[in-house]
Coordinates of C-alpha atoms and ligand atoms in Angstrom, one line a residue:
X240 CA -29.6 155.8 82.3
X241 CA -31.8 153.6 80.4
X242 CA -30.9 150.3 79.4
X243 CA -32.2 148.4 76.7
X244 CA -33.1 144.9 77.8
X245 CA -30.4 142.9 77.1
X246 CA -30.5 140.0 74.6
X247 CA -28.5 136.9 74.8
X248 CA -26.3 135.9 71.8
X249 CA -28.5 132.9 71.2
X250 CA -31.5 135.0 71.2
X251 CA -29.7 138.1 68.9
X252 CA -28.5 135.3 66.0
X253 CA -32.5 133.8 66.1
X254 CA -33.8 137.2 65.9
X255 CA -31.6 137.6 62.8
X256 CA -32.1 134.6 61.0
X257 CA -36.0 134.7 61.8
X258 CA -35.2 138.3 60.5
X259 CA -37.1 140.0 63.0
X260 CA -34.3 142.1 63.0
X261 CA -31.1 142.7 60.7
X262 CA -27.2 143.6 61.8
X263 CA -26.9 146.7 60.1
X264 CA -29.6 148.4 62.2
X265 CA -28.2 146.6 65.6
X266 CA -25.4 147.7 64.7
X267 CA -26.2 151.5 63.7
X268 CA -28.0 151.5 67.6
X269 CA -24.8 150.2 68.7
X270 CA -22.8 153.3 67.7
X271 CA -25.5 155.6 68.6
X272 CA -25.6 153.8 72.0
X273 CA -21.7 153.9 72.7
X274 CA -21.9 157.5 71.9
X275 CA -25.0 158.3 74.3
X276 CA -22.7 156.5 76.8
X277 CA -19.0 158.0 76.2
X278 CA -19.6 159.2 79.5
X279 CA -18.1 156.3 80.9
X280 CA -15.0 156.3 78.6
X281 CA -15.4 152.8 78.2
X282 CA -13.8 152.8 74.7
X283 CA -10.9 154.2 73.3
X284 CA -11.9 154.6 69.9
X285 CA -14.9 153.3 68.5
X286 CA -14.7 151.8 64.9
X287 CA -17.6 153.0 62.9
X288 CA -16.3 152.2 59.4
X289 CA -15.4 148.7 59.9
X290 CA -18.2 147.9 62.3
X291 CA -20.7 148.8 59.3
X292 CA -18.6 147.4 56.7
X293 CA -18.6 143.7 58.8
X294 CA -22.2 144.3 59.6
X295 CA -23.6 145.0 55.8
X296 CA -21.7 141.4 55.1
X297 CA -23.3 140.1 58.2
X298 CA -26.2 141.2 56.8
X299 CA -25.6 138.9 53.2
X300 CA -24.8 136.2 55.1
X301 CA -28.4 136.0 56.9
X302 CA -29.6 136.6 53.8
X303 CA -28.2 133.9 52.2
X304 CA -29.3 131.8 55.0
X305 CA -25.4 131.2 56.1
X306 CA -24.3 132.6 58.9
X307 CA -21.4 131.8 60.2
X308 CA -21.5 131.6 63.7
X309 CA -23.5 132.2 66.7
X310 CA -21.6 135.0 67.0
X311 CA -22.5 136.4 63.4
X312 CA -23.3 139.9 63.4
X313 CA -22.7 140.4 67.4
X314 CA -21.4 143.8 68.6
X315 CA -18.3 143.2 70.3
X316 CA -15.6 145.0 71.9
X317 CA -11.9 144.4 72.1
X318 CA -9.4 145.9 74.9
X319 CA -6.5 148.1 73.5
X320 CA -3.9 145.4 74.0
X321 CA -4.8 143.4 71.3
X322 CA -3.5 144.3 68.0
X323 CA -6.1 144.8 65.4
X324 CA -4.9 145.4 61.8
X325 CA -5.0 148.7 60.4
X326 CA -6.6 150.0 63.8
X327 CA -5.1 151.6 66.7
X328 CA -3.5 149.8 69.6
X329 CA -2.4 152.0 72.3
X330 CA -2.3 150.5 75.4
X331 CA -3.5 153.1 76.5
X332 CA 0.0 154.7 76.5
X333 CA 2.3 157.4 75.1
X334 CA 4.2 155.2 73.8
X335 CA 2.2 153.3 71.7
X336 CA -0.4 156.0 71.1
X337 CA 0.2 156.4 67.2
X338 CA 0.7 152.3 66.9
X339 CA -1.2 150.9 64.1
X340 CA -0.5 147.2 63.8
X341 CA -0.1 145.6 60.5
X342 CA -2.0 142.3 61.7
X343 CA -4.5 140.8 63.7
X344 CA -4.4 139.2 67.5
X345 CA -5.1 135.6 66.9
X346 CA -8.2 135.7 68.8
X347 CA -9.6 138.4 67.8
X348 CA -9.5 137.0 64.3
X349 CA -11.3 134.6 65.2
X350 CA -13.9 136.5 66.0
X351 CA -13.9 138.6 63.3
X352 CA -13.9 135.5 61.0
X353 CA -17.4 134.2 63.6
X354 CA -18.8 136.8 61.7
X355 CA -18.5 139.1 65.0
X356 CA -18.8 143.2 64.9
X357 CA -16.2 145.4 65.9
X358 CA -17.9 148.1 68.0
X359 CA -14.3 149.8 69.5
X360 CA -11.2 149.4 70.9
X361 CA -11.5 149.4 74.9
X362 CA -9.8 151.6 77.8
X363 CA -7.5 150.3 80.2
X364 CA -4.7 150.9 82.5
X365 CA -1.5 151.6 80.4
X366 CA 0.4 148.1 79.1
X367 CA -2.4 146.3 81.4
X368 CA -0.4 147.5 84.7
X369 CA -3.3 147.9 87.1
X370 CA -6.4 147.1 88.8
X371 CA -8.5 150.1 87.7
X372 CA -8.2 151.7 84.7
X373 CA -7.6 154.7 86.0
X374 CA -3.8 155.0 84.7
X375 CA -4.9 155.3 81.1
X376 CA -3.9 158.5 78.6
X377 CA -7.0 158.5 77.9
X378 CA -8.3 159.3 81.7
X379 CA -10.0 156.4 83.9
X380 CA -13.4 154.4 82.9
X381 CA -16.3 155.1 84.7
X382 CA -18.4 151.7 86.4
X383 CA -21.7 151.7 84.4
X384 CA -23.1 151.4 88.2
X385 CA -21.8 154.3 89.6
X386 CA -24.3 156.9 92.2
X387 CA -22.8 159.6 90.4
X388 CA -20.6 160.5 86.8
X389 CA -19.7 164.3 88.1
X390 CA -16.2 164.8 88.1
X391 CA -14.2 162.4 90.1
X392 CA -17.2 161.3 91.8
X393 CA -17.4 157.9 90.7
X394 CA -16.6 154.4 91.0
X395 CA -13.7 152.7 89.3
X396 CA -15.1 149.8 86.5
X397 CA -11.8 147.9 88.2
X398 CA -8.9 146.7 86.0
X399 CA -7.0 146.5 83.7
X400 CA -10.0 145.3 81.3
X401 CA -12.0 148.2 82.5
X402 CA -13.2 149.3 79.4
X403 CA -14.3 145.9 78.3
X404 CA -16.5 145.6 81.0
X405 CA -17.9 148.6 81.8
X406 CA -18.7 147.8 76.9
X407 CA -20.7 144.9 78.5
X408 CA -22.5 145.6 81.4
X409 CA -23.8 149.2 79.9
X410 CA -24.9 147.1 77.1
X411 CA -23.5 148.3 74.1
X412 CA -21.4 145.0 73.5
X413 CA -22.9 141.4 74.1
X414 CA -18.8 140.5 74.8
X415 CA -15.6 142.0 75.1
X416 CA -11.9 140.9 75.0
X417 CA -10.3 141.5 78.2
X418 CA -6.8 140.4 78.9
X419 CA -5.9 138.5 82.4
X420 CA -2.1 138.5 83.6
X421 CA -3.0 138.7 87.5
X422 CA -6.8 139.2 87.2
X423 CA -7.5 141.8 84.8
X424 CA -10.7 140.1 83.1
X425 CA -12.3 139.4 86.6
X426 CA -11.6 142.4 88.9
X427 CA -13.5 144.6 86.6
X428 CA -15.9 141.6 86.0
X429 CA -16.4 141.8 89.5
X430 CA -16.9 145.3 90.0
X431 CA -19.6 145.9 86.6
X432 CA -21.6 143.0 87.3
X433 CA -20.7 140.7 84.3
X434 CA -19.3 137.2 83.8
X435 CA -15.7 137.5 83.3
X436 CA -13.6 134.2 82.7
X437 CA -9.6 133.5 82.6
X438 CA -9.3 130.5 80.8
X439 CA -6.3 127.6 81.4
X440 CA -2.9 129.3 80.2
X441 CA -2.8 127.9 76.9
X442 CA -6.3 127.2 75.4
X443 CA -6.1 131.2 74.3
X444 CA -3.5 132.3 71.9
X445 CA -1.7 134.9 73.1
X446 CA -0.5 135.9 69.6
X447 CA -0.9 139.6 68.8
X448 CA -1.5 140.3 72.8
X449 CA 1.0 143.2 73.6
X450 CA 2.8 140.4 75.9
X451 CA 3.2 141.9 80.1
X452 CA 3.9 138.6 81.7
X453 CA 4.2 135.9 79.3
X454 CA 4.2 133.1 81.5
X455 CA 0.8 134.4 83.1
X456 CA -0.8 136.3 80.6
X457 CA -4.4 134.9 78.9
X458 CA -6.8 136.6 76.6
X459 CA -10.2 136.7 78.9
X460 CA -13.8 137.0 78.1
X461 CA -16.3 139.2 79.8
X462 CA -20.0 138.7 79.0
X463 CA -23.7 138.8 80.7
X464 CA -24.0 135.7 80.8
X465 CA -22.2 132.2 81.1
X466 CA -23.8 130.8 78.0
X467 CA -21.9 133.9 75.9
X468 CA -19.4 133.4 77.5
X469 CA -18.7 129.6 76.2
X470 CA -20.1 130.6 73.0
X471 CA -17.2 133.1 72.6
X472 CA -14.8 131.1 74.1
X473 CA -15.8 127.8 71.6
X474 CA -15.6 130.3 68.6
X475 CA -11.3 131.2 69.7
X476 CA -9.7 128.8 71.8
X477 CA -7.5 125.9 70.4
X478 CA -3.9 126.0 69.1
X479 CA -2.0 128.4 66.6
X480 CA 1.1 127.7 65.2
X481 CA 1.9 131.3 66.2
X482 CA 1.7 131.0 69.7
X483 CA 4.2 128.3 71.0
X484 CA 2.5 128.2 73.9
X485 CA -1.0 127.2 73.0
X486 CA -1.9 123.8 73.8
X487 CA -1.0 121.5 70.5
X488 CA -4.0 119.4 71.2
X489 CA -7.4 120.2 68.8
X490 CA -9.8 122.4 70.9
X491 CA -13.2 120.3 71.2
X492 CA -16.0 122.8 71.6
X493 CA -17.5 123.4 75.1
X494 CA -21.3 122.2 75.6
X495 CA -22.6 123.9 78.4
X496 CA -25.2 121.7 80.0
X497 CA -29.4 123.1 80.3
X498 CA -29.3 124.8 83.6
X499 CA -31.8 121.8 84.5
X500 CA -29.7 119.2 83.8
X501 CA -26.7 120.3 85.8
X502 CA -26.8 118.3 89.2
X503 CA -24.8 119.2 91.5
X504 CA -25.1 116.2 93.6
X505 CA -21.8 114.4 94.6
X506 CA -19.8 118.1 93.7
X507 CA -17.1 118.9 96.1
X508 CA -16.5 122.5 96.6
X509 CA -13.6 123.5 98.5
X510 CA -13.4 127.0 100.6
X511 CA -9.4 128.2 100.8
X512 CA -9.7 128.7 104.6
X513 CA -6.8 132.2 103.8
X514 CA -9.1 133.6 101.4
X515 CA -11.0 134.9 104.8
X516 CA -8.1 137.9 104.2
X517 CA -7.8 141.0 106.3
X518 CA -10.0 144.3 104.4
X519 CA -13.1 141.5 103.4
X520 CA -15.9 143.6 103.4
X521 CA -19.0 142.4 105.6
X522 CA -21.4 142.0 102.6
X523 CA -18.5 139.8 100.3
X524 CA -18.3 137.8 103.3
X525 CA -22.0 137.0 103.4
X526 CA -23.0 136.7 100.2
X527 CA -19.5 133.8 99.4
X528 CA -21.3 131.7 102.4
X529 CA -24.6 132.3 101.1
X530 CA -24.0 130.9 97.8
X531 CA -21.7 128.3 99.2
X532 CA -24.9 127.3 101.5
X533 CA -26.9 127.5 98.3
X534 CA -24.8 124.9 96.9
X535 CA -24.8 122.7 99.7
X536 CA -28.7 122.6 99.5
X537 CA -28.8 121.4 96.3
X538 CA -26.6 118.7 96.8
X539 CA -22.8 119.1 97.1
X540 CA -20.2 119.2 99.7
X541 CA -18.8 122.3 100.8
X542 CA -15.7 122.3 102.9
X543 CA -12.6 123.9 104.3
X544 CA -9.2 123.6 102.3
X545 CA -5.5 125.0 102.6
X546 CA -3.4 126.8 100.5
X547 CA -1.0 127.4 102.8
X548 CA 1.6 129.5 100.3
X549 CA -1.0 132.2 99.8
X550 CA 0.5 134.4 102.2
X551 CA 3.4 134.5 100.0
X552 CA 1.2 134.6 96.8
X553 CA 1.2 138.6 96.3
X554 CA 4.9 139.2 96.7
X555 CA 6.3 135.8 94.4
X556 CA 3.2 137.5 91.2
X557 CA 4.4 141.0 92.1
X558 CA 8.4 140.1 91.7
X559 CA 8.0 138.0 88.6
X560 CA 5.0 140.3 87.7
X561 CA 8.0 143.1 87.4
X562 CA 10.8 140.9 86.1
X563 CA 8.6 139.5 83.3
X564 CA 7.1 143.4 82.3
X565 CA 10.9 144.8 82.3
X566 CA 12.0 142.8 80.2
X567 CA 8.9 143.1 77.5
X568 CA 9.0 146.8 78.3
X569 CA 12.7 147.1 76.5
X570 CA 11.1 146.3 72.8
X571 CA 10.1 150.3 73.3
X572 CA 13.5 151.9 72.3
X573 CA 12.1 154.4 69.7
X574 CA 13.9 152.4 67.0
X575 CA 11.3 150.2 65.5
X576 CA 8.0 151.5 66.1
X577 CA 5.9 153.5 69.1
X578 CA 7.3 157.1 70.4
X579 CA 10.1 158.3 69.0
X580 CA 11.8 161.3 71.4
X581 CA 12.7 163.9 69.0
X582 CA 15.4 164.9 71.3
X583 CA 17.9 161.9 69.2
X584 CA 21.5 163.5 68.7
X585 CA 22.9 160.1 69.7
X586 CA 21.3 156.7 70.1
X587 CA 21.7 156.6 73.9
X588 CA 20.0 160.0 73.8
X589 CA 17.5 158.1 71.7
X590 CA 16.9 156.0 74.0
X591 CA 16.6 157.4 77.5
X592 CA 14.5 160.1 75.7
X593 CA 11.9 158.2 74.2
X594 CA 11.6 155.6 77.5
X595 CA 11.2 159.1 79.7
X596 CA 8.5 160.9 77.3
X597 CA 6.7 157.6 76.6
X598 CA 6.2 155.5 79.8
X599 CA 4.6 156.7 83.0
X600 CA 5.8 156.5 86.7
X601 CA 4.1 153.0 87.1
X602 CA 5.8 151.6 84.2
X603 CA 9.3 153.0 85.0
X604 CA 8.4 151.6 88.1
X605 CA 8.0 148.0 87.1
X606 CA 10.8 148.6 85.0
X607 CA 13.2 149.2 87.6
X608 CA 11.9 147.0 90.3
X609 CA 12.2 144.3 87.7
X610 CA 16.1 145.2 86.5
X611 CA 16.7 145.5 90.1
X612 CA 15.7 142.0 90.8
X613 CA 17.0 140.7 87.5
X614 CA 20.7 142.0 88.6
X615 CA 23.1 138.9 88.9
X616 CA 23.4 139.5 92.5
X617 CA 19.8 139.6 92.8
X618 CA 19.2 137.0 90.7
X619 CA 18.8 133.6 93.3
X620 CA 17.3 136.0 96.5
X621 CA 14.4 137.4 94.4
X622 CA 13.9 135.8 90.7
X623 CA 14.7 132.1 91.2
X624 CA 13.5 131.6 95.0
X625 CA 10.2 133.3 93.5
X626 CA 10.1 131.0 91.2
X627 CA 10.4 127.9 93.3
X628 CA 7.3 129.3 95.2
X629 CA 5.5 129.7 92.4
X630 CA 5.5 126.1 92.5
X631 CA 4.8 125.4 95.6
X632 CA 1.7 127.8 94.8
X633 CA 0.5 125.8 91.9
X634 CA 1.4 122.8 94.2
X635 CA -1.2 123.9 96.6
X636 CA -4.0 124.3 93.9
X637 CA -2.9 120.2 92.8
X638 CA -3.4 119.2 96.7
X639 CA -6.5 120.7 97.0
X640 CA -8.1 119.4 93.6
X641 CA -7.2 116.2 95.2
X642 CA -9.4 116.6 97.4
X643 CA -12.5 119.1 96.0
X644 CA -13.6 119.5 92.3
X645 CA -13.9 123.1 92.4
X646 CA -12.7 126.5 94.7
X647 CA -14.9 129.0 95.4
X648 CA -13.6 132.4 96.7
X649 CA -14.6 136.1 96.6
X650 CA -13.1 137.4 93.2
X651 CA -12.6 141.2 94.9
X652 CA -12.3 141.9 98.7
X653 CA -15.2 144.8 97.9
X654 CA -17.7 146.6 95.9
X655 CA -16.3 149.1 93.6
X656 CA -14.3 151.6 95.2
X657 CA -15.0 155.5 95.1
X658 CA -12.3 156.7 92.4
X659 CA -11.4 159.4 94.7
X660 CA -10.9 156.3 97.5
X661 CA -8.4 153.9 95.1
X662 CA -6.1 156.3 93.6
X663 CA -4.9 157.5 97.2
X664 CA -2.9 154.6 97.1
X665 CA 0.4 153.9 95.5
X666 CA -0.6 151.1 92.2
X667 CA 1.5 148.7 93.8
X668 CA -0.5 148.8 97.0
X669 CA -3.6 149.0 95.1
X670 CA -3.0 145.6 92.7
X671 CA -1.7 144.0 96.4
X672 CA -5.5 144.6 97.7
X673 CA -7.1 144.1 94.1
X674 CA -5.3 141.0 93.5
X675 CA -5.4 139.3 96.5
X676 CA -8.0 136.6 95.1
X677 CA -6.9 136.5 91.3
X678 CA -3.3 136.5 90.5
X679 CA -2.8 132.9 92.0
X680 CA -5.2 131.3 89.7
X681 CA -2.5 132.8 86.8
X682 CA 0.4 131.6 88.7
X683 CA -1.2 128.1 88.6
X684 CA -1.8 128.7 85.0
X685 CA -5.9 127.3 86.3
X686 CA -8.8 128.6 84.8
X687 CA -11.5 130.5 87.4
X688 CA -14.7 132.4 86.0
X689 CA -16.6 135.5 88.2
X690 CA -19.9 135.9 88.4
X691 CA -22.3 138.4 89.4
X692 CA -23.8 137.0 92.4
X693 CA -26.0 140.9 93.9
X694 CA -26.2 144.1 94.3
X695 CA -24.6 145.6 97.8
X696 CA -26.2 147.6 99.9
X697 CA -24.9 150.9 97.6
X698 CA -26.5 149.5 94.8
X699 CA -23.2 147.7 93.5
X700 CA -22.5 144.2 92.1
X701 CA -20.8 141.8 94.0
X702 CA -19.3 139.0 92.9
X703 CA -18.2 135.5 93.1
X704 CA -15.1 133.3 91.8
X705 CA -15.1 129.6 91.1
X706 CA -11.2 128.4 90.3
X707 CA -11.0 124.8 89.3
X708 CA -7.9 122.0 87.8
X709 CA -6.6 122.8 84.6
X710 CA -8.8 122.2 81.9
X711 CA -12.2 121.6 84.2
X712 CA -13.7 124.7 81.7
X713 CA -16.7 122.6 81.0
X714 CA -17.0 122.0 85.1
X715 CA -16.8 125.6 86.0
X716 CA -19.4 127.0 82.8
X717 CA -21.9 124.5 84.7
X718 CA -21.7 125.3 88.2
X719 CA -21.1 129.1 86.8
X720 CA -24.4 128.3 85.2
X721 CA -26.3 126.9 87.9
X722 CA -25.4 129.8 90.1
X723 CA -26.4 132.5 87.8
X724 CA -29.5 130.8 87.2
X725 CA -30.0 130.2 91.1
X726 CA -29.4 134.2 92.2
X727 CA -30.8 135.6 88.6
X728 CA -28.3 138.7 89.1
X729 CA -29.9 139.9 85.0
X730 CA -32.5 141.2 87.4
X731 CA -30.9 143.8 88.8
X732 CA -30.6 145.2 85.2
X733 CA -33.9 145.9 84.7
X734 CA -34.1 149.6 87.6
X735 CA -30.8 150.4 85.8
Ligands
LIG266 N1 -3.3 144.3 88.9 C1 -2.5 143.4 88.2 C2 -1.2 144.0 87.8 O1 -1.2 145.2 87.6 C3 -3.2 142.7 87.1 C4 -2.7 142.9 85.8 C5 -3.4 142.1 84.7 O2 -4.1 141.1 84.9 N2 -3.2 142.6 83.5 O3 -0.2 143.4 87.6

């Protein structure tokens, strides 16, 4: 597989405006390229029309010597979970196979109005329930890294984003929306080898985000590099008066520091001593204390913290996890839009019908673990007492940034998993291993970036997470940054 050496966004929106070269014919290599590559089934659909129509304006705006954005006349891709007006938005599901939305997700319109390029609409496990996309309609994505494509030879890309990333790291996209409600931006992140960042619940509106757990839920951003990745984030975060949630205060733009500038003299970095988790691979394990060595080198102090509730972390996100999904699953009655069973003599019939022919076993699932803990007897064992240690889990991230600046952790336990491997698990066991590192960040509504730290010794990225306090974005993009610069994973691009 040939890769054509990647550019940064910088770089791409210089090249344009010195006119070296012009977004219609990036653009037209873009298609061609996705289409060399559908191998991977890394998009859903691709959107030819509209990606030439926004690049031949692209185009007039270079030539008019205004562009509008860094981001103007960038290939991008966005998963299948955010609605995009007058273009498909599936899910990846039955139910929502034939959904064409009527408007734009917030953030996504912001990028299209950054002067970005819609490439396609990315794969995914259905409703964003998963840690692989491998549960999609549209059968699983393929990692970009992968030995072998043949049948079900491969390795997963990781999930739910899956799509997204494998659109990034096989170069077809310089960025991709991902969405991250337990770790959905980073897992695959972590598995393809490309920046992938969950930023603090609130700074992304979640408006036009088919909602799975509202209180955890965050658009993501998955990129090659840390640089594109504050460039995108710059060009969507801030409030929107329709998202009640987004944070009310004006969004000041993120400057990421020169990589020589960034000192990280006086930085405290904390290890959570209970991230050293049963199932750590031997290579994860090395490389988190080589980089945390790294950093000590150059200056900061790396030591031991507790998060004592993070034993309890995967039960308290998987029980609210279900709750929160039942409950946005029941909008899909057949009435208003999605699948409609045509087996409708009564409305009941209607009903039961349409949920049976549209959702999948992991989705009924969910639905039913979450009604079952939702039932008024249930209601203070499971719901609430979750709840309350939900708190205590956020709690433990408040003590330790007491103490340290910034966490670093593992972002998966692994390299990428052979498909064949994963999907002899049950998805609930699967999320519990692929997880184990992410969904706590989303319970403490904190904002954690991965990066691609190396290559293992089967020839597959592994990866790093940083976590840090609410709203430390600016922190983490510069230690992000200094890292990235310091293990120069773009390298390993180049045999690909
Ligand atoms: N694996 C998690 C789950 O299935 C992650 C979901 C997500 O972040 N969208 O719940």
């Amino acid at each position: 597989m040939n890769r054509r050496l990647p550019l940064m966004l910088k770089e791409l929106s210089e090249c344009y405006r010195s006119k070296a070269f012009e977004p219609l014919a990036v653009t037209e290599q873009t298609l061609a390229r996705a289409k060399n590559l559908k191998e991977l089934n890394a998009f859903i659909r691709t959107t030819p029309t509209k990606a030439l129509h926004q690049a031949e304006q692209s185009v007039q705006r270079y030539k008019q010597g205004k562009p509008v954005s860094i981001l103007d006349g960038a290939p991008i891709a966005v998963k299948d979970n955010f609605c995009t007006k007058d273009i498909h938005t599936t899910c990846a599901s039955r139910m929502l196979q034939n959904f064409v939305p009527p408007y734009n997700a917030t953030v996504y319109d912001r990028l299209e109005r950054s002067g970005a390029i819609l490439i396609g609409k990315t794969n995914m496990d259905q409703f964003g329930m998963g840690s692989g996309t491998v549960d999609s309609i549209f059968g699983a994505t393929k990692n970009f890294w992968s030995e072998s494509l043949r049948g079900t030879d491969f390795r997963i890309a990781g999930g739910s984003s899956g799509g997204s990333a494998v659109a990034v790291a096989s170069g077809v996209c310089f960025a991709a929306l991902g969405s991250d409600t337990g770790g959905s931006t980073r897992n695959p992140a972590s598995y393809c080898g490309v920046v992938g960042f969950k930023p603090t619940y609130g700074l992304l509106s979640r408006h036009g985000l088919v909602p799975l757990v509202n209180s955890m839920d965050v658009p993501g951003i998955l990129t090659r590099t840390v640089d594109d990745c504050a460039a995108v984030f710059n060009a969507i975060a801030g409030p929107d008066q329709h998202d009640s949630t987004t944070v009310k205060k004006p969004f000041d733009a993120i400057l990421v520091s020169e990589v020589d500038r960034i000192s990280l003299k006086g930085l405290k970095v904390g290890i959570p001593v209970e991230y050293h988790c049963d199932g750590i691979s031997g290579e994860v394990l090395s490389t988190w204390s080589k980089v945390a060595d790294m950093l000590e080198d150059a200056g900061a102090t790396v030591k031991a913290v507790s998060l004592p509730y993070t034993s309890a972390s995967i039960s308290v996100y998987s029980i609210l996890n279900q709750c929160e999904a039942s409950s946005n699953m029941s909008r899909y009655d057949g009435i208003e839009y999605g699948h409609r069973s045509d087996e409708n003599s009564s409305t009941e019939q209607l009903y039961a019908r349409t949920r049976a022919e549209g959702f999948t076993a992991v989705v009924k699932n969910r639905i039913l673990a979450g009604n079952f803990f939702l039932l008024r007897k249930n209601y203070d064992t499971y719901f609430q007492k979750a709840l309350k240690v939900r708190r205590l889990i956020a709690n433990d991230f408040d003590r330790a940034f007491r103490e340290v600046d910034i966490l670093l952790t593992p972002t998966t336990l692994s390299d990428a998993p052979l498909y064949e491997e994963f999907t002899k698990s049950h998805n609930r066991d699967q999320c519990a291993v692929q997880d184990f590192c992410t969904q706590s960040a989303n319970m403490g509504g904190i904002p954690a970036i991965s990066i691609p730290i190396k290559l293992s010794e089967k020839k597959l990225p592994i990866s790093l997470q940083l976590m840090g306090p609410s709203f430390s974005e600016k922190a983490l993009f510069d230690v992000a940054k200094w890292i990235e610069a310091q293990v120069q994973f773009v390298e390993c691009y180049l045999d690909r």
